[in-house]
Tab-separated table of C-alpha atoms in Angstrom:
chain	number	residue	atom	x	y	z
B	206	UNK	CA	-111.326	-61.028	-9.392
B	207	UNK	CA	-112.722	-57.518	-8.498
B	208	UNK	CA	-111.231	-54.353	-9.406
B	209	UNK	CA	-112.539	-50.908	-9.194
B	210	UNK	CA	-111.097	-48.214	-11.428
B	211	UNK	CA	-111.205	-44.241	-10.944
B	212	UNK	CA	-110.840	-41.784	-13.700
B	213	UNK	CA	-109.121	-39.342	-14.192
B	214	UNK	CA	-106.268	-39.902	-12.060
B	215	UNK	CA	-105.800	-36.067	-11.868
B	216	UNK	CA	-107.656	-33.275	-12.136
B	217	UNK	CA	-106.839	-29.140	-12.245
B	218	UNK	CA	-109.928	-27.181	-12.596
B	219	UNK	CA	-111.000	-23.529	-12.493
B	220	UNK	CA	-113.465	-22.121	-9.551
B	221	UNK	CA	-117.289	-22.331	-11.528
B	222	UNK	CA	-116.431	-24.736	-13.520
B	223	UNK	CA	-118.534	-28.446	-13.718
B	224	UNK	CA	-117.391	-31.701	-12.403
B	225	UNK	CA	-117.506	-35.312	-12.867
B	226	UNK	CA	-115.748	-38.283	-11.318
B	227	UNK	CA	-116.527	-41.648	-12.463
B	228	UNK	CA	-116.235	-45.078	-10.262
B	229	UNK	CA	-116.489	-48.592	-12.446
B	230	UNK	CA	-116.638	-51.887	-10.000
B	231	UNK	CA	-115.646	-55.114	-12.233
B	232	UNK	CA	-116.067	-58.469	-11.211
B	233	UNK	CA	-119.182	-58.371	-8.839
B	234	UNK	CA	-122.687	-57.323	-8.759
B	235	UNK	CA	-124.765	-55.244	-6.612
B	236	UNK	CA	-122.479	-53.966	-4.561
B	237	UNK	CA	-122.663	-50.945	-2.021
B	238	UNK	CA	-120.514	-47.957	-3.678
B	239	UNK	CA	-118.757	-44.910	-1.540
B	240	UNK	CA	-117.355	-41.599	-2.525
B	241	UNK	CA	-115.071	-40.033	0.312
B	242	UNK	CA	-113.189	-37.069	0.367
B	243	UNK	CA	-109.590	-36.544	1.857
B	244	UNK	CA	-108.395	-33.516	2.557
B	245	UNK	CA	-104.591	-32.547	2.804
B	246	UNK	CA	-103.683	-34.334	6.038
B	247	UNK	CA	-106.806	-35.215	7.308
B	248	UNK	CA	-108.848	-38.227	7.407
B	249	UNK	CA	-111.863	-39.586	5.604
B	250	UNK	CA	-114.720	-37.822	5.203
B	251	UNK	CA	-117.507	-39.864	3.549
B	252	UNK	CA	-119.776	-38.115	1.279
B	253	UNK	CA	-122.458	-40.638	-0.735
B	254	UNK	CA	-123.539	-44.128	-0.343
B	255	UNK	CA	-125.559	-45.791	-2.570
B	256	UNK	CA	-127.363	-49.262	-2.085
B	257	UNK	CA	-128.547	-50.023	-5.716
B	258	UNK	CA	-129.141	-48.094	-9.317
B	259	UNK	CA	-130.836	-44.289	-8.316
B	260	UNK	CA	-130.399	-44.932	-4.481
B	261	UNK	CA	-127.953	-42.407	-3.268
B	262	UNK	CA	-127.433	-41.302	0.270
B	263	UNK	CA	-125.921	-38.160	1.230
B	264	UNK	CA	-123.919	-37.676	4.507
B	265	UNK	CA	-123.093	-34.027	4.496
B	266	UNK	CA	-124.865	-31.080	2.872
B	267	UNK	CA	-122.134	-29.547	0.308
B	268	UNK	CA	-121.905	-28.391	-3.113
B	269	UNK	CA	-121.522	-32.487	-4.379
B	270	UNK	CA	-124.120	-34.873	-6.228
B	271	UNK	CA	-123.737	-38.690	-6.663
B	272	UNK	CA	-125.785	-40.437	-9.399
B	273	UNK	CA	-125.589	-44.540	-10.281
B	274	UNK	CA	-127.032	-44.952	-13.593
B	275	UNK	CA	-125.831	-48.495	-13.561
B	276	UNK	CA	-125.277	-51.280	-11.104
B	277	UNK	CA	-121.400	-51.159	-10.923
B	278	UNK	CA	-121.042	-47.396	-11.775
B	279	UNK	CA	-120.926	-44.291	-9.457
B	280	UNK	CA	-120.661	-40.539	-10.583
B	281	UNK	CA	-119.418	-37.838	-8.592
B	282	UNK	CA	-120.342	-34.393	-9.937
B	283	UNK	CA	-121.105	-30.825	-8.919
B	284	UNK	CA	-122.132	-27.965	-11.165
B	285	UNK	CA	-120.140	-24.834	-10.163
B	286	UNK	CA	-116.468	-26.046	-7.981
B	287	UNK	CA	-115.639	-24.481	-4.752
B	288	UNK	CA	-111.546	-23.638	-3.554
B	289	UNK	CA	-112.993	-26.130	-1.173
B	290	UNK	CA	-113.632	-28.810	-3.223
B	291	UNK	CA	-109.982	-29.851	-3.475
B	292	UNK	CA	-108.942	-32.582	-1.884
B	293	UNK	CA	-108.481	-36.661	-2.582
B	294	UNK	CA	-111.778	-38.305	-4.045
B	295	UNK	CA	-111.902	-41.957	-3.263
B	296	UNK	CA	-114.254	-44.499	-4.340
B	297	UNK	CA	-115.177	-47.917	-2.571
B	298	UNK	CA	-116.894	-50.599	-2.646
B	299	UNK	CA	-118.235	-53.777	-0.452
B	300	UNK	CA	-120.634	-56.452	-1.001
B	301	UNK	CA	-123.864	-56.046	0.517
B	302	UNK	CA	-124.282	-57.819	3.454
B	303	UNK	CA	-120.984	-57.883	4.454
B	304	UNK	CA	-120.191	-54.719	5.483
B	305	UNK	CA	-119.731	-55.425	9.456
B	306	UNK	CA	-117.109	-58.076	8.819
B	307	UNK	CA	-115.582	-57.261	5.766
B	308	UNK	CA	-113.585	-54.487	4.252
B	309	UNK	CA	-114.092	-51.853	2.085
B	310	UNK	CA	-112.492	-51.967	-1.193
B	311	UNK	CA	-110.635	-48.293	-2.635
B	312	UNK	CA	-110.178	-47.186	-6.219
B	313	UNK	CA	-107.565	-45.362	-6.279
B	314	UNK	CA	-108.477	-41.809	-6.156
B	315	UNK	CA	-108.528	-38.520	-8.128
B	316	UNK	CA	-106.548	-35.686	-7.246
B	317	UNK	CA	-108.710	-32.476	-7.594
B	318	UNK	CA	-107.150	-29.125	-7.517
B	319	UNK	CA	-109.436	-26.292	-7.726
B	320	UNK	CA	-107.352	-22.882	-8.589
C	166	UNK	CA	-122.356	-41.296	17.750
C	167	UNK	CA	-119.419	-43.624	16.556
C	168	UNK	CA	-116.170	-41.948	16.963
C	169	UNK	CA	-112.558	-42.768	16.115
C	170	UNK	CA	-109.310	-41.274	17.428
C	171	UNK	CA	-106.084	-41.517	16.578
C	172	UNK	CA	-102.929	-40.560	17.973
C	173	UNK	CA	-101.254	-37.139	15.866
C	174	UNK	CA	-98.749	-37.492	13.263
C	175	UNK	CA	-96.169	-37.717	11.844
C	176	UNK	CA	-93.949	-40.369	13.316
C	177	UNK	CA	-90.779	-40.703	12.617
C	178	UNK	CA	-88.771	-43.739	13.334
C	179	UNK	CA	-85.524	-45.216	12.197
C	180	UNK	CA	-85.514	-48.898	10.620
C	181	UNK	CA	-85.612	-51.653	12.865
C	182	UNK	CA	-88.003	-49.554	15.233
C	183	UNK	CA	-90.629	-50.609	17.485
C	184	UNK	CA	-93.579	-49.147	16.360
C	185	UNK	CA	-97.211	-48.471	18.116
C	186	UNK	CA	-99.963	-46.560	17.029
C	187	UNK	CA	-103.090	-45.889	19.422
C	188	UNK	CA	-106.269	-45.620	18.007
C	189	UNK	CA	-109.352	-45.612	20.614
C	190	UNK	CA	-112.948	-45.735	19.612
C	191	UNK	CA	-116.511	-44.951	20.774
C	192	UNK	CA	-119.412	-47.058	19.266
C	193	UNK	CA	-122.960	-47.753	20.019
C	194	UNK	CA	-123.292	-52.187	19.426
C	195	UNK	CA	-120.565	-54.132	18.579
C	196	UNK	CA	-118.097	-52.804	15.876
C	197	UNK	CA	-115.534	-54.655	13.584
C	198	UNK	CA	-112.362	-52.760	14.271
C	199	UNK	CA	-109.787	-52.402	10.799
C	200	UNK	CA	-106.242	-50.957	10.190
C	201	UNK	CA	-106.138	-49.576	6.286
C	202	UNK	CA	-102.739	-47.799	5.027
C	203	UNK	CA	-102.392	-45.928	2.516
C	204	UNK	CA	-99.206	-45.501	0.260
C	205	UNK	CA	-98.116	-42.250	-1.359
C	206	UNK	CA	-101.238	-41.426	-4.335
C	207	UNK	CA	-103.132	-44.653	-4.021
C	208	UNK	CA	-105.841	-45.445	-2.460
C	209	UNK	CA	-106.390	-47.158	0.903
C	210	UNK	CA	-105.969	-51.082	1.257
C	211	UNK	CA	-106.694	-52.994	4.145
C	212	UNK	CA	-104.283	-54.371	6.181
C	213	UNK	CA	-105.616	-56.291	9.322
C	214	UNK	CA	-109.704	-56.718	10.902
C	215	UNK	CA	-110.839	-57.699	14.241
C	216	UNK	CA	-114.288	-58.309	14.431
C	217	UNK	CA	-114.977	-59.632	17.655
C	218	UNK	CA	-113.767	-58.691	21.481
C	219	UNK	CA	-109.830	-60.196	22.233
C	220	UNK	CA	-109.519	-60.785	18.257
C	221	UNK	CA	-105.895	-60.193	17.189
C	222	UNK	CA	-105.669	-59.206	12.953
C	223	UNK	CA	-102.324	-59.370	12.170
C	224	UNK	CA	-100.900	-59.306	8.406
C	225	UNK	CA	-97.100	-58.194	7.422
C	226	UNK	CA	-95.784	-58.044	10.619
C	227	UNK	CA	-98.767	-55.367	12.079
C	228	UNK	CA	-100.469	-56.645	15.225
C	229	UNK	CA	-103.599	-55.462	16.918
C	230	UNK	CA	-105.913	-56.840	19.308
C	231	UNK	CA	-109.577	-55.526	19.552
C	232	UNK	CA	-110.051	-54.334	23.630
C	233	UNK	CA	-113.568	-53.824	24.537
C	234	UNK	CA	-112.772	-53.051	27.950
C	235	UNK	CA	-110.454	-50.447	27.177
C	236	UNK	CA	-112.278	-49.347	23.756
C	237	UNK	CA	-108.804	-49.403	21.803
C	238	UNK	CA	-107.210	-51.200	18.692
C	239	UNK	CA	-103.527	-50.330	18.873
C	240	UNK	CA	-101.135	-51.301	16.137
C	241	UNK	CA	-98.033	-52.203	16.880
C	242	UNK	CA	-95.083	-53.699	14.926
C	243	UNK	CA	-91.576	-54.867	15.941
C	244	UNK	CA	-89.117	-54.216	13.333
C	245	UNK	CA	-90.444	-51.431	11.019
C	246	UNK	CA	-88.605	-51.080	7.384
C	247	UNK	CA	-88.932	-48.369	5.562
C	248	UNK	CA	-91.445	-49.242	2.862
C	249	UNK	CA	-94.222	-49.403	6.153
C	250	UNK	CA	-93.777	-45.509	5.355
C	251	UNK	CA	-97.355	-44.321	4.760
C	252	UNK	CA	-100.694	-43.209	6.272
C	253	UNK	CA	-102.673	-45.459	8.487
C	254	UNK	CA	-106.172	-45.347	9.044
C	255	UNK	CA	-107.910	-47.252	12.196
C	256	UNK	CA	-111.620	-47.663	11.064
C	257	UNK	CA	-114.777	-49.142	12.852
C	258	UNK	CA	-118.032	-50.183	10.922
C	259	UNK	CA	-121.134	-51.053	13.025
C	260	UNK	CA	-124.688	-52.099	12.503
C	261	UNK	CA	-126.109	-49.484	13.437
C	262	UNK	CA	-127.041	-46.438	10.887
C	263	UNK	CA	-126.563	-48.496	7.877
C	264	UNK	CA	-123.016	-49.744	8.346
C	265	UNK	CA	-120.901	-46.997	7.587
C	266	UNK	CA	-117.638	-47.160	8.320
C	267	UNK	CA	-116.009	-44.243	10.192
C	268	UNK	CA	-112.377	-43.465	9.444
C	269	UNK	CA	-109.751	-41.916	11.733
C	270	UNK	CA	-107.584	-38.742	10.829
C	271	UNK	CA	-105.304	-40.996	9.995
C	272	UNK	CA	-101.626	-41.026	11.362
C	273	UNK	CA	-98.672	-40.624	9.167
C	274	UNK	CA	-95.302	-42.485	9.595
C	275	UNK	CA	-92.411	-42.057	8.116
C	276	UNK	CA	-89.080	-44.644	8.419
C	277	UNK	CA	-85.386	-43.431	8.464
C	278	UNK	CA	-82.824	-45.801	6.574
């Protein structure tokens, strides 16, 4: 079966300071990989999609970068951390040519808080 | 562009409640409608699809039924208990612009013993 794992679980970190998020998919290949924010009491606000190895889309211009180095793995990072960075990172998953029918699969989530 | 809206939390409601949430959406094609919840520091998980005008998804009681005339995917439920106390999301994912899936705000309920 698949499972999709997010580390860490929780995450305090100065303003300035470097960031990474990591997203593992087990159990299936090729799949299309999501990072979405949450803010406090708001909704989802995707940020990268990427197709394949090196393809990354970005939906919003912010202070975020998404790499996958390898098929199931997506990195969230960002070199100096905004106040407004905080929020609820979630990763997800689908596979690829399913995505109007079929649901997205969530990791589930890091808890950034930047002081 | 695809839009979805719905209705302001929280909600409150004691056990045993009849529950409806609206959610109304605005979508170039024809989207696949979903309900995801979300349970206090996990992630989402889906909980019932409609991909096709008049579907009905149902799953753990929930109900909804995809209206293209009205452009809505309410969920309802007839008895809520109070471990249905979480966030839910209504979602639509189209063909058009890659198949992203846009996310409501997301409406938080919360059941009374």
């Amino acid at each position: 079966s698949q499972t999709i794992h997010q580390w860490p679980a929780t995450l305090v970190q100065p303003v300035g300071s470097p960031l990474s998020l990591e997203c593992t998919v087990e159990g299936t290949s090729n799949p299309n990989l999501y990072w979405y924010r949450q803010a406090a009491g708001r909704g989802l606000q995707l940020l990268f999609y990427s197709v394949g190895i090196g393809q990354i889309s970005s939906e919003v211009p912010q202070n975020l970068s998404a790499s996958r180095p390898q098929d199931r793995q997506f990195i969230l990072s960002s070199k100096k951390l905004l106040l407004s960075d905080s929020g609820f990172y979630l990763c997800a998953w689908i596979t690829p040519g399913t995505d109007l029918y079929n649901e997205q699969f969530f990791g589930p989530g890091t808890r950034l808080t930047v002081l | 562009g695809n839009s979805v809206t719905q209705m302001e939390g929280p909600v409150t409601l004691s056990e045993e409640a009849f529950l409806t949430i609206n959610c109304t959406y605005t979508a170039t094609g024809y989207p696949s409608l979903f309900w995801y919840v979300q349970y206090p520091g996990e992630g989402l998980q889906l909980l019932l699809k409609a991909t096709k005008a008049d579907d009905k998804g149902s799953n753990k009681g929930f109900e909804a039924t995809y209206r293209k005339e009205t452009t809505s995917f309410h969920l309802e439920k007839g008895s809520v208990q109070v471990s249905d106390s979480a966030v839910y999301f209504c979602a639509l994912t189209t063909n058009t612009g890659g198949f992203k899936t846009i996310f409501g705000a997301g409406t938080r309920l919360f059941v009374k013993a």
